[in-house]
Short mmCIF file of C-alpha atoms and ligand atoms in Angstrom, two decimals:
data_model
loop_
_atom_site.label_atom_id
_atom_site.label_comp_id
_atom_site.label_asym_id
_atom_site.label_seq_id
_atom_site.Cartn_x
_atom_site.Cartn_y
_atom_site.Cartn_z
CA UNK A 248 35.39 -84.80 -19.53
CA UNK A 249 35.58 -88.04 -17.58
CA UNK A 250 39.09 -88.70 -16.18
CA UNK A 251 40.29 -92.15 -15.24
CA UNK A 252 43.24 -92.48 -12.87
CA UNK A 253 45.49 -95.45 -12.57
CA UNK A 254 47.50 -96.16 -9.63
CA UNK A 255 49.06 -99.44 -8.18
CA UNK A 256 52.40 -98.93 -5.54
CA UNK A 257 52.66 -97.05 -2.80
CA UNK A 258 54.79 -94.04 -4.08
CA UNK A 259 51.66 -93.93 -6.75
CA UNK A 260 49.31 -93.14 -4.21
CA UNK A 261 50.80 -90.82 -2.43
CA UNK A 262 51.76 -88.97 -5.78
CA UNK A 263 48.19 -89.21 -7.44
CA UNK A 264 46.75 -87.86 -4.17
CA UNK A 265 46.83 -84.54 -5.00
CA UNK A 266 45.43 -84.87 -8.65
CA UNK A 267 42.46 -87.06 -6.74
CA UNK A 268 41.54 -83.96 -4.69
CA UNK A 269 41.94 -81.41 -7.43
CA UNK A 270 39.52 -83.37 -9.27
CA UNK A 271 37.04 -83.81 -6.23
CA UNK A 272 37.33 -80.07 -5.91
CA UNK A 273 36.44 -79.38 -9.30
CA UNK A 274 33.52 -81.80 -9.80
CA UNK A 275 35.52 -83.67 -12.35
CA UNK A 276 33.75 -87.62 -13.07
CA UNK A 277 37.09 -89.51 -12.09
CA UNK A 278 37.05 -93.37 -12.51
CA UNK A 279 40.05 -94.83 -10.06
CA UNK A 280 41.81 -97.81 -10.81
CA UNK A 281 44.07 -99.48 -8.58
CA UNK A 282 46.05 -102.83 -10.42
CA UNK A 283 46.76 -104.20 -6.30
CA UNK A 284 50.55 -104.37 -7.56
CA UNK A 285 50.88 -103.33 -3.75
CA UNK A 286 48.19 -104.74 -1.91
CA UNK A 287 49.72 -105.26 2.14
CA UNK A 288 48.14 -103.20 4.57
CA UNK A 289 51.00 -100.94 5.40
CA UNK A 290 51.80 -100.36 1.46
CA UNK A 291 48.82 -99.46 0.80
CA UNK A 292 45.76 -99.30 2.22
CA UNK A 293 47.54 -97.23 5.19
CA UNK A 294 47.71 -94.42 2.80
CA UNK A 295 43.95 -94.50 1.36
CA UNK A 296 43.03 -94.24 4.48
CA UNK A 297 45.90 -91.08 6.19
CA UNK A 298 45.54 -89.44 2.95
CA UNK A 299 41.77 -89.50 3.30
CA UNK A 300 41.30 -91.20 -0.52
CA UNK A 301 38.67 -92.75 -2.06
CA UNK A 302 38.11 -96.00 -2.43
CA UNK A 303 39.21 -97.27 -5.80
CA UNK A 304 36.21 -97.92 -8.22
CA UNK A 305 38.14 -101.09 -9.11
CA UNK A 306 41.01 -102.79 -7.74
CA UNK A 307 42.39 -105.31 -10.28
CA UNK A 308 44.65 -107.10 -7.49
CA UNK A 309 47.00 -108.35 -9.72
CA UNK A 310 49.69 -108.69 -7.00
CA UNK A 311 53.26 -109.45 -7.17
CA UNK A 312 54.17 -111.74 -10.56
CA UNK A 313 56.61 -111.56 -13.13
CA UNK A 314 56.88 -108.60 -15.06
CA UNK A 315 55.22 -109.89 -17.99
CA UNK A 316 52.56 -111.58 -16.11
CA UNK A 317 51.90 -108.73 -13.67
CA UNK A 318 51.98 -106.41 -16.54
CA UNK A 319 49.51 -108.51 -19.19
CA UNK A 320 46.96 -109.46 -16.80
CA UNK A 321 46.92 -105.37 -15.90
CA UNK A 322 46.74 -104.45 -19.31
CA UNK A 323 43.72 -106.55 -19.97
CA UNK A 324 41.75 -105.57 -16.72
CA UNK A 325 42.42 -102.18 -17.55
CA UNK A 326 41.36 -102.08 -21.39
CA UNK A 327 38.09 -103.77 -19.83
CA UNK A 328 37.52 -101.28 -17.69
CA UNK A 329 38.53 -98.08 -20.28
CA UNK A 330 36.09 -100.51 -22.73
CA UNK A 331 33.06 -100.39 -20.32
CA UNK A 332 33.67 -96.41 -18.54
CA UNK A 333 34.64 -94.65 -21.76
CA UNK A 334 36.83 -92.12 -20.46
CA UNK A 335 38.14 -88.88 -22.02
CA UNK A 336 41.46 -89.12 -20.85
CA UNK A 337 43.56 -91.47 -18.88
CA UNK A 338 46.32 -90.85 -16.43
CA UNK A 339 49.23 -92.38 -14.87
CA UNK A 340 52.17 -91.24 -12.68
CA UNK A 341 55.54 -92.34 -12.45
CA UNK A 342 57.59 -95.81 -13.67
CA UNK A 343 55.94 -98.77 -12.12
CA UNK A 344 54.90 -101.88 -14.50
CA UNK A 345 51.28 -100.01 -13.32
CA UNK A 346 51.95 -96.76 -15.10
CA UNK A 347 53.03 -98.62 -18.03
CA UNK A 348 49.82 -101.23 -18.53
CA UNK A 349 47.75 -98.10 -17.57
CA UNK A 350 49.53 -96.31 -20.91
CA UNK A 351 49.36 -98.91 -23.17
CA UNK A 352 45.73 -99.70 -22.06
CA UNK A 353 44.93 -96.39 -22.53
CA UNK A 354 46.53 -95.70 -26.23
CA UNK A 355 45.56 -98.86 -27.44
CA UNK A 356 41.86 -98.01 -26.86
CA UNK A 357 42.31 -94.41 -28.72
CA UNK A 358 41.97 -92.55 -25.53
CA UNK A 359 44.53 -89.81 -24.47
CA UNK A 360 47.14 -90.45 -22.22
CA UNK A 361 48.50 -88.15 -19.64
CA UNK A 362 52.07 -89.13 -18.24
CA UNK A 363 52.48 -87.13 -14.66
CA UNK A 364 56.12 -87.14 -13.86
CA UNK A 365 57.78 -87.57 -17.72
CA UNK A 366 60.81 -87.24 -19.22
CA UNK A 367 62.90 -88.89 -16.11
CA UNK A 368 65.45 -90.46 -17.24
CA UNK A 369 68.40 -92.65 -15.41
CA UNK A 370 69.83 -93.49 -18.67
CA UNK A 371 70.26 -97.03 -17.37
CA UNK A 372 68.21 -99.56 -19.27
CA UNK A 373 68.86 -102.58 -16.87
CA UNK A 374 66.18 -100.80 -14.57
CA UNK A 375 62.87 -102.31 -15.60
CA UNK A 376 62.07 -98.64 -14.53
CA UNK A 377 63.59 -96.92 -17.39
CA UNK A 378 61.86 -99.09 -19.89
CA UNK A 379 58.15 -98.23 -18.60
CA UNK A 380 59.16 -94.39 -18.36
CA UNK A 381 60.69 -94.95 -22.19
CA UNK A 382 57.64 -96.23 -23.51
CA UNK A 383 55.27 -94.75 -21.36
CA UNK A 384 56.38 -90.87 -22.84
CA UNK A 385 56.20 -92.23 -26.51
CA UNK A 386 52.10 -93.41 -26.26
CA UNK A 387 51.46 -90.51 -23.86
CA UNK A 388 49.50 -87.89 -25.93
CA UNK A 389 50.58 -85.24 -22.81
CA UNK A 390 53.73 -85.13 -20.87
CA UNK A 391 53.56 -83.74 -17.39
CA UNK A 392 56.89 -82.95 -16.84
CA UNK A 393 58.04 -82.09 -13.72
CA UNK A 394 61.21 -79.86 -14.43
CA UNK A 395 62.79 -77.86 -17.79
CA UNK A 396 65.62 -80.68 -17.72
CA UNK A 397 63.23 -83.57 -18.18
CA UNK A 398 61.43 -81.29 -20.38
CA UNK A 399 64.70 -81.39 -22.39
CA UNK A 400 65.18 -85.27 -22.73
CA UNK A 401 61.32 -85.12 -23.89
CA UNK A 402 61.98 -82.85 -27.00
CA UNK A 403 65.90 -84.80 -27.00
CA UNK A 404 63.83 -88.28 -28.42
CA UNK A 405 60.72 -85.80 -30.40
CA UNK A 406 58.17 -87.71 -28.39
CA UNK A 407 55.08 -87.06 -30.04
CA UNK A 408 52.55 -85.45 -27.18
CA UNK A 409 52.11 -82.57 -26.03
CA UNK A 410 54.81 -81.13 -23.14
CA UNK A 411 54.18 -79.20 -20.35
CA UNK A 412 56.30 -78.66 -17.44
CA UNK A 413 53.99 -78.37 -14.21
CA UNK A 414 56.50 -79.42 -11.30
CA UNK A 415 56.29 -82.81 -9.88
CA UNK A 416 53.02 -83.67 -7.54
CA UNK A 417 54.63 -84.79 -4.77
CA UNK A 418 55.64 -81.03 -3.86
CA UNK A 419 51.97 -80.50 -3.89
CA UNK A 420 51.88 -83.70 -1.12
CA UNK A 421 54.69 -82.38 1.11
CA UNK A 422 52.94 -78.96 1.03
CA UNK A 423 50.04 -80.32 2.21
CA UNK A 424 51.11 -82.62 5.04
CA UNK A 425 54.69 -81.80 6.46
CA UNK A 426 53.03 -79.59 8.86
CA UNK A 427 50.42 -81.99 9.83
CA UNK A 428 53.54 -84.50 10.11
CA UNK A 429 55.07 -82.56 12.68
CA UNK A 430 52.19 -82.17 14.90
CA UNK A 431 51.08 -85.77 14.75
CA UNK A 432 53.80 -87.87 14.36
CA UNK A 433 54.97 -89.07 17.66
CA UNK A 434 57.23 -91.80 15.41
CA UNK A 435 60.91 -90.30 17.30
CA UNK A 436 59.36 -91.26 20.53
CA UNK A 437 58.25 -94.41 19.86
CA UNK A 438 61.16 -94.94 18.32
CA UNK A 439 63.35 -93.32 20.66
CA UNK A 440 65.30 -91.35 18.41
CA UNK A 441 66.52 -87.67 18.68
CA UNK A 442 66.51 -85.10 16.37
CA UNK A 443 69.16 -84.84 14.37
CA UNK A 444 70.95 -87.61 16.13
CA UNK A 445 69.84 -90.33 13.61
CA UNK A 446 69.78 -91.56 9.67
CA UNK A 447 67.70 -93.43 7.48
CA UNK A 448 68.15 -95.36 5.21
CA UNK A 449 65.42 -96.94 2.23
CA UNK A 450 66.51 -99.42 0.11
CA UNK A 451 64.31 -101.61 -1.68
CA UNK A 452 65.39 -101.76 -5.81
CA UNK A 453 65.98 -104.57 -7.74
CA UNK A 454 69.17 -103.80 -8.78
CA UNK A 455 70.57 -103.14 -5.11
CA UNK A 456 68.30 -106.03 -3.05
CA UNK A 457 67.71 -108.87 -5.08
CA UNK A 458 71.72 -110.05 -5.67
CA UNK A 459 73.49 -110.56 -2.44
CA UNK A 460 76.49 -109.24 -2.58
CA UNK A 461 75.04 -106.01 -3.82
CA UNK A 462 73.01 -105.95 -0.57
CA UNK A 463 75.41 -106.96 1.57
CA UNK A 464 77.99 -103.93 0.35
CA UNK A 465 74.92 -101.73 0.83
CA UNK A 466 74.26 -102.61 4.39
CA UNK A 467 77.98 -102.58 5.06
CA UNK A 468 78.57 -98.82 3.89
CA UNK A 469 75.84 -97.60 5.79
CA UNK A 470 76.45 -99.41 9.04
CA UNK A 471 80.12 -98.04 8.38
CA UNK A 472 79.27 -94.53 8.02
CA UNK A 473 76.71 -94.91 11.40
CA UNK A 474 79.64 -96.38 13.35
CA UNK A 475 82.05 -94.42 12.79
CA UNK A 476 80.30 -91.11 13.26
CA UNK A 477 78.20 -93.09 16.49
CA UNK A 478 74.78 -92.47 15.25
CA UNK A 479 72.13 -95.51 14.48
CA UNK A 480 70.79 -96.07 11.34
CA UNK A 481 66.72 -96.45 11.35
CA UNK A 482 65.86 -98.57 8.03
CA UNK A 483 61.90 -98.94 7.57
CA UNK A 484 62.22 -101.62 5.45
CA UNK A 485 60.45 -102.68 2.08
CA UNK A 486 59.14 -106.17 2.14
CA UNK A 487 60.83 -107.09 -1.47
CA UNK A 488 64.11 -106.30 1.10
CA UNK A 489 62.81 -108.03 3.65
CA UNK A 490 61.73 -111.45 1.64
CA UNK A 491 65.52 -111.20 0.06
CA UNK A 492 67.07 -110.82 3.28
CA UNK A 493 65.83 -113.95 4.61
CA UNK A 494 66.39 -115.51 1.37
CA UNK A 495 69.94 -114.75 1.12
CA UNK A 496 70.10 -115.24 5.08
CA UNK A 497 72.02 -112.22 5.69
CA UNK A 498 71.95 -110.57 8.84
CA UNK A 499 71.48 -106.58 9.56
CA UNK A 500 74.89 -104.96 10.66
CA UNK A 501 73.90 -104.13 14.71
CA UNK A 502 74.17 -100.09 13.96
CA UNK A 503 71.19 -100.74 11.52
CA UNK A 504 67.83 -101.09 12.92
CA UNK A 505 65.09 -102.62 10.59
CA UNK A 506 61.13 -101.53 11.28
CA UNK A 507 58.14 -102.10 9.27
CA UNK A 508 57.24 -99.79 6.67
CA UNK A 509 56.10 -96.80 7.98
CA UNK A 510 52.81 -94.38 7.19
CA UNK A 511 53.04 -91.26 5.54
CA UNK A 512 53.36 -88.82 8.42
CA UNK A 513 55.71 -90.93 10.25
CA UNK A 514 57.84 -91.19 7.53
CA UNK A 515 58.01 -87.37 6.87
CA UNK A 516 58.57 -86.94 10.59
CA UNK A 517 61.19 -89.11 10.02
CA UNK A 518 62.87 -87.78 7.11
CA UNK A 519 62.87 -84.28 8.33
CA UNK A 520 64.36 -85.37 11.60
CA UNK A 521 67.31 -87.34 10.35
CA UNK A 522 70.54 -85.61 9.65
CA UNK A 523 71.23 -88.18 6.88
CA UNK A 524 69.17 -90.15 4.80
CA UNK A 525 70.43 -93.02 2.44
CA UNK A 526 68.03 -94.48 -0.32
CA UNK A 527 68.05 -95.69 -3.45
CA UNK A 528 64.25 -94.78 -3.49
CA UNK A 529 63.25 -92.30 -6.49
CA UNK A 530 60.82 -90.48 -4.04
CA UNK A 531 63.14 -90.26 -1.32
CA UNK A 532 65.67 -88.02 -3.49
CA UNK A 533 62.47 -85.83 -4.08
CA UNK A 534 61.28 -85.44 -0.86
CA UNK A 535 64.64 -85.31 1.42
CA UNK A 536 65.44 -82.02 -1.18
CA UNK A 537 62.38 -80.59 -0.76
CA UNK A 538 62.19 -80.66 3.16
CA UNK A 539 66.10 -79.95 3.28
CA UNK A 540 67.81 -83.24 4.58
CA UNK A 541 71.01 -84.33 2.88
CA UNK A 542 70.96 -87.40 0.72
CA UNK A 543 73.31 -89.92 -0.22
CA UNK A 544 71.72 -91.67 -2.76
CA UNK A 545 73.11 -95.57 -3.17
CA UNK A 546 73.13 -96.13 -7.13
CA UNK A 547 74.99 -95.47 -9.84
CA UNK A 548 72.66 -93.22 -11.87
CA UNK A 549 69.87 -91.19 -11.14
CA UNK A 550 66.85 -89.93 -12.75
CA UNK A 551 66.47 -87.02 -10.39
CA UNK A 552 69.78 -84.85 -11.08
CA UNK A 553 68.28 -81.94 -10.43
CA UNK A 554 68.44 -82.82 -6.89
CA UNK A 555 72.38 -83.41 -7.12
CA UNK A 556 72.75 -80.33 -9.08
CA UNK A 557 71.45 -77.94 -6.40
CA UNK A 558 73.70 -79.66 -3.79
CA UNK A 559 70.82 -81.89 -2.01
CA UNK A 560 71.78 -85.61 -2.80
CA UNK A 561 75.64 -87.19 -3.76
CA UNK A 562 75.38 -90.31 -5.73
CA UNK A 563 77.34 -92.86 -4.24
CA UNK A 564 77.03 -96.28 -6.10
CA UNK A 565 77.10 -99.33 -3.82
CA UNK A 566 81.16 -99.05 -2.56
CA UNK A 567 81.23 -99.13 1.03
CA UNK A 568 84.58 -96.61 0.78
CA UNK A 569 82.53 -94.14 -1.42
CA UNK A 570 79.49 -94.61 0.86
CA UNK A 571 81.42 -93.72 3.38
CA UNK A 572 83.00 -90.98 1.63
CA UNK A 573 79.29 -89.38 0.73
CA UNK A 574 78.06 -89.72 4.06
CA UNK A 575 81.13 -87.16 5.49
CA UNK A 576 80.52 -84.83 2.53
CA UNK A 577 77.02 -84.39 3.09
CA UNK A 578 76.21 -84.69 6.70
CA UNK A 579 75.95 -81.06 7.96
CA UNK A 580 75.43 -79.79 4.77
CA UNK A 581 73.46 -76.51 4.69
CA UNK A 582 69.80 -76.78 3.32
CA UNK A 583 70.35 -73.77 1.92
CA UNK A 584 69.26 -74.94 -1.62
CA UNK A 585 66.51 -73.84 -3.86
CA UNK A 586 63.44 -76.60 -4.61
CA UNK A 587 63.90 -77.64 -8.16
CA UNK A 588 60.32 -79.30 -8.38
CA UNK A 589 57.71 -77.02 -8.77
CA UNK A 590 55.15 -74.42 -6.32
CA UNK A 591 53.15 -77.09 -4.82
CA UNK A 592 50.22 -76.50 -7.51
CA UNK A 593 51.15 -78.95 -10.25
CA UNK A 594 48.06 -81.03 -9.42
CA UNK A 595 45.62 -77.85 -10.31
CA UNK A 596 48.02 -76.88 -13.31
CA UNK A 597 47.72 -80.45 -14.98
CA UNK A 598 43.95 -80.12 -14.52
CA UNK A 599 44.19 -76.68 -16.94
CA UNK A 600 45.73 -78.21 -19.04
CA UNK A 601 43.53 -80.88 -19.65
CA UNK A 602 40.84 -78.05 -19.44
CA UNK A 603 38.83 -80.70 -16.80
CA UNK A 604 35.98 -78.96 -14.44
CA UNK A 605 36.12 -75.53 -12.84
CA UNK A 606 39.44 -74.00 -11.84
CA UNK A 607 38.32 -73.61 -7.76
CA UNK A 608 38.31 -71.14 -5.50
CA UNK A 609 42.23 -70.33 -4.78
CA UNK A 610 41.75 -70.34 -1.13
CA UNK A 611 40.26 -73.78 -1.31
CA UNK A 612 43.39 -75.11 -3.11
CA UNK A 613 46.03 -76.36 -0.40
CA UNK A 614 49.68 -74.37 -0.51
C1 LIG B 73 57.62 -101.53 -7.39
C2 LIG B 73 58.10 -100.79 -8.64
C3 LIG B 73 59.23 -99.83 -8.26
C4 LIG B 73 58.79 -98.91 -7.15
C5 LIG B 73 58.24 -99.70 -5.98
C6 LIG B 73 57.68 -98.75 -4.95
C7 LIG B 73 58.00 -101.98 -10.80
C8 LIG B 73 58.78 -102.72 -11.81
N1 LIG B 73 58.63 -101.73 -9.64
O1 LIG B 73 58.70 -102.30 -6.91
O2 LIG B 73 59.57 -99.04 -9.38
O3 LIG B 73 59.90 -98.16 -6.72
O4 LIG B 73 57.19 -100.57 -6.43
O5 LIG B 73 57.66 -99.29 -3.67
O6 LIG B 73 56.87 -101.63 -11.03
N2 LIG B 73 55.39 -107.24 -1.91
C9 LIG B 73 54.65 -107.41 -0.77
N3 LIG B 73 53.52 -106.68 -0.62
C10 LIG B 73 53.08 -105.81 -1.54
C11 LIG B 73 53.82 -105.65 -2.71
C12 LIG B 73 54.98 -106.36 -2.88
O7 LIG B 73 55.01 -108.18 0.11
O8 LIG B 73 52.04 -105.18 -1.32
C13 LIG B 73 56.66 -107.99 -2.08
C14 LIG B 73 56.47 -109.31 -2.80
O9 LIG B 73 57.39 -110.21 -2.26
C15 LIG B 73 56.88 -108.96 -4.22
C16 LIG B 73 57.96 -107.92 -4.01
O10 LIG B 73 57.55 -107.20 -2.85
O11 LIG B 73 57.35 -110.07 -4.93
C17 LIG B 73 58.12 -106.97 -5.18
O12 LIG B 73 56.91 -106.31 -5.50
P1 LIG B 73 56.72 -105.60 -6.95
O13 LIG B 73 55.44 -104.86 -6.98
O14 LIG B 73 56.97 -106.58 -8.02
O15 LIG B 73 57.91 -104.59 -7.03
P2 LIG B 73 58.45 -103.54 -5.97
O16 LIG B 73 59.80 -103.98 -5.54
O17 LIG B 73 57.42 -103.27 -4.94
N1 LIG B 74 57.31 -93.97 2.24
C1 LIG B 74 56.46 -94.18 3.33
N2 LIG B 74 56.83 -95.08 4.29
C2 LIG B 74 58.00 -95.77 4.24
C3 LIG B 74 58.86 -95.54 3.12
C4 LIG B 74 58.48 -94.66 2.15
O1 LIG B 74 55.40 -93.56 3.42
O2 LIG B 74 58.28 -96.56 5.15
C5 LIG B 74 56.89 -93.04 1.18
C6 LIG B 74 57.84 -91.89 0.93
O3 LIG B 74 57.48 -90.78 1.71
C7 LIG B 74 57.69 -91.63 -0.56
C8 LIG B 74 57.29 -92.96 -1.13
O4 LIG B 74 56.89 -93.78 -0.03
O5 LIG B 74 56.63 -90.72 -0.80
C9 LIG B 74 58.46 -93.59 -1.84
O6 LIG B 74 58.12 -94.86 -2.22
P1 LIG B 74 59.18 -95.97 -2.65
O7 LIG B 74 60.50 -95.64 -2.10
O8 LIG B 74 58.58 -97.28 -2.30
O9 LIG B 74 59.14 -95.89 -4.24
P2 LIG B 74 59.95 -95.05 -5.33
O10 LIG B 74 59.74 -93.60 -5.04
O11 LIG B 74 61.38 -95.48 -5.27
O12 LIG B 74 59.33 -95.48 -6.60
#
C-alpha cells in the first residue's frame, strides 16, 4: 500500500519523523506533504535537515492566514494531490489546522485516515486545538492512540474507526536522539548556562500570547519564580510570541532571557539541563516527562494528564501567585516517575497495524 503523510508545524515534523523512517526502512511508497503552515528556517527546515528527512514531495506553502483561509486553501491542495497519487491510506499527527485539512482531505476522497496521537483531549473548546483533534478522531478510520486514557475518551464519544493504543511517537524521537543531544549540543556554553542552574520556559498559544494581559501575567510569574529562587529564565521564543510582543509593546521582565527558536538537539540539551521548565507547549509536557525534568505547565487544562498524574507536570493557569506556587512544588522534584507514553516503537507498531511493507530487521529499528 502507498502511504501519504501530511505534516505542516514544527512539532509535526519532529513527531512524523519516526513514522518517515519506519517507512523508508520497510520499502513502503510514502507520498509527503508538507501544507508550509511553518515555513521560517528555524521552524522548519532546521529540522528536515538535523533529523536527516526527506524532502517533501510537495510543499503547499500555505503560510500563516486565518484559520479558515489557512485551512480551505490546505484542504484543496491536498484533495489535489490525494486526487492525482491515489494513496491507500493517509496520515496525520497531532492538532494543527494541518492535521485537520489533511483528515478531511483524506475522508472526503474515500481514502482511510490514520490519526497518530488521538483521543487527546483538553476538554476546552476555545482552543482551536480541541476542535481539529474533535473532528479529526470522528473521520479517522484508525486511531493511534497514544495511552489507555485517551483510548478511553475515544470509546467515551463511539468514534467510529478502529483504536489502537501504540504510545505516542515522540518517545520513539527522544529515544533516538537524547543521546546524540548530549554529545553534540554545545547550546549551555554558548549560552552560558549551568546545569541545573537554569529554567525554561515555552510559551507560544493563542490563548496565553495573543491578549496582553494574559501575557503579561505569564511573563510576570515566571520572572517571579526566577527571582526569587536567583536562577535566569532562558525562553527560546516562538515567533507568534515574538510578533505579539512587539505588538502589544511589552517588555521581557530582566530575569527572562528571550533567544531564537532553537534546533532539535539544542533544545533537548536544553530541556534535560534545566531544573524547571515552564510551557504551555503540548510537546513540552511530553518530552520534559519523558527525560525527567519537572514541569509547570501555564494553562488551565491539559490534554496530557497523564503527565500530571505520574507527578511530572503541575498545572498552574496563568496567576502569577499560583505560578509561583508550582514552581516551589516542583523544583527538586524526584524524576523518579514511570513514562506514561509508550516503548519508543510506536512508529513500527502503527506500521503493523496498517499491515504496510516488511516488519525490519529488529536490530535495524532504533531503541
Ligand atoms: C500552530 C498550531 C499549534 C501548534 C504550533 C506549533 C494551529 C491552529 N496551531 O500554532 O497548535 O502548537 O503551530 O508550533 O494549527 N509564524 C512565523 N513563521 C512560521 C510560522 C508562523 O513567523 O513559520 C508566525 C506568523 O506571525 C503567524 C504566527 O506565527 O501568524 C502563527 O502561526 P500559525 O501557524 O497560525 O500558528 P502557530 O501559533 O504557529
Ligand atoms: N522545540 C524545538 N525548539 C524550540 C522549541 C521547541 O525544537 O525552540 C521542539 C520541542 O522539542 C518539541 C516541539 O518543538 O518537540 C514542540 O513544538 P511546539 O511547542 O511548537 O508545539 P506543540 O507541541 O505545543 O504543538
Amino acid at each position: 500500500p502507498k502511504v501519504a503523510i501530511i505534516l505542516g508545524t514544527r512539532p509535526e515534523i519532529i513527531k512524523c519523523a519516526p513514522l518517515i523512517k519506519a517507512c523508508d526502512r520497510r520499502g513502503v511508497d510514502c507520498l509527503l506533504i508538507h501544507t508550509g503552515q511553518h515555513y521560517s528556517e528555524d521552524l522548519d527546515q532546521v529540522f528536515f535537515d538535523q533529523l536527516e528527512l526527506p524532502t517533501p514531495d510537495y510543499n503547499l506553502e500555505v503560510g500563516s492566514r486565518s484559520h479558515g483561509e489557512q485551512t480551505g486553501r490546505m484542504l484543496e491542495g491536498i484533495e489535489n494531490l490525494l486526487e492525482a497519487h491515489t494513496p491507500d491510506i493517509v496520515l496525520v499527527q497531532g492538532d494543527t489546522n494541518s492535521v485537520l485539512a489533511g483528515a478531511l482531505a483524506g475522508a472526503k476522497s474515500n481514502i482511510d485516515v490514520g490519526h497518530v496521537e488521538a483521543g487527546l483531549r483538553s476538554f476546552d473548546r476555545e482552543m482551536p486545538e480541541e476542535t481539529n483533534r474533535v473532528v479529526t478522531d470522528h473521520v479517522s478510520d484508525y486511531l493511534f492512540a497514544p495511552t489507555e486514557e485517551t483510548k478511553r475518551y475515544l470509546e467515551r464519544e463511539s468514534v467510529p474507526g478502529e483504536i489502537v493504543v501504540t504510545g505516542n511517537t515522540i518517545v520513539d524521537s527522544l529515544y533516538e536522539y537524547r543521546d546524540l543531544a548530549a554529545e553534540k549540543s554545545d547550546v549551555l556554553n554558548e549560552l552560558n548556562v549551568a546545569e541545573d542552574d537554569f529554567y525554561l520556559l515555552t510559551a507560544h498559544r493563542a490563548e496565553n500570547v495573543d491578549t496582553r494581559d494574559s501575557f503579561d501575567r505569564l511573563l510576570e510569574g515566571v520572572s517571579r519564580f526566577a527571582a526569587q529562587t536567583d536562577r535566569e529564565v532562558v525562553y527560546p521564543i516562538h515567533p507568534r510570541a515574538q510578533s505579539r510582543l512587539d505588538e502589544f509593546g511589552l517588555a521581557v521582565p530582566e530575569e527572562i532571557r528571550t533567544i531564537e527558536p532553537l534546533d532539535f538537539l539544542d533544545f533537548l540539551r536544553l530541556e534535560s539541563a534545566a531544573a524547571l521548565v515552564f510551557t504551555d507547549s503540548g510537546g513540552v509536557q511530553e518530552e520534559t516527562c519523558i527525560l525527567g525534568t519537572p514541569c509547570v505547565t501555564l494553562r488551565y487544562s491539559t490534554e496530557r494528564p497523564e503527565t500530571a498524574y505520574v507527578g511530572a507536570n503541575c498545572l498552574a493557569g496563568l496567576d502569577p501567585d499560583d505560578i509561583v506556587e508550582a514552581g516551589t512544588m516542583m523544583l527538586g522534584k524526584c524524576a523518579d516517575w514511570d513514562v506514561p507514553f509508550g516503548d519508543g516503537r510506536a512508529a513500527e507498531r502503527i506500521l503493523d497495524v496498517l499491515a504496510v511493507g516488511a516488519e525490519p530487521d529488529a536490530a535495524e529499528v532504533p531503541t
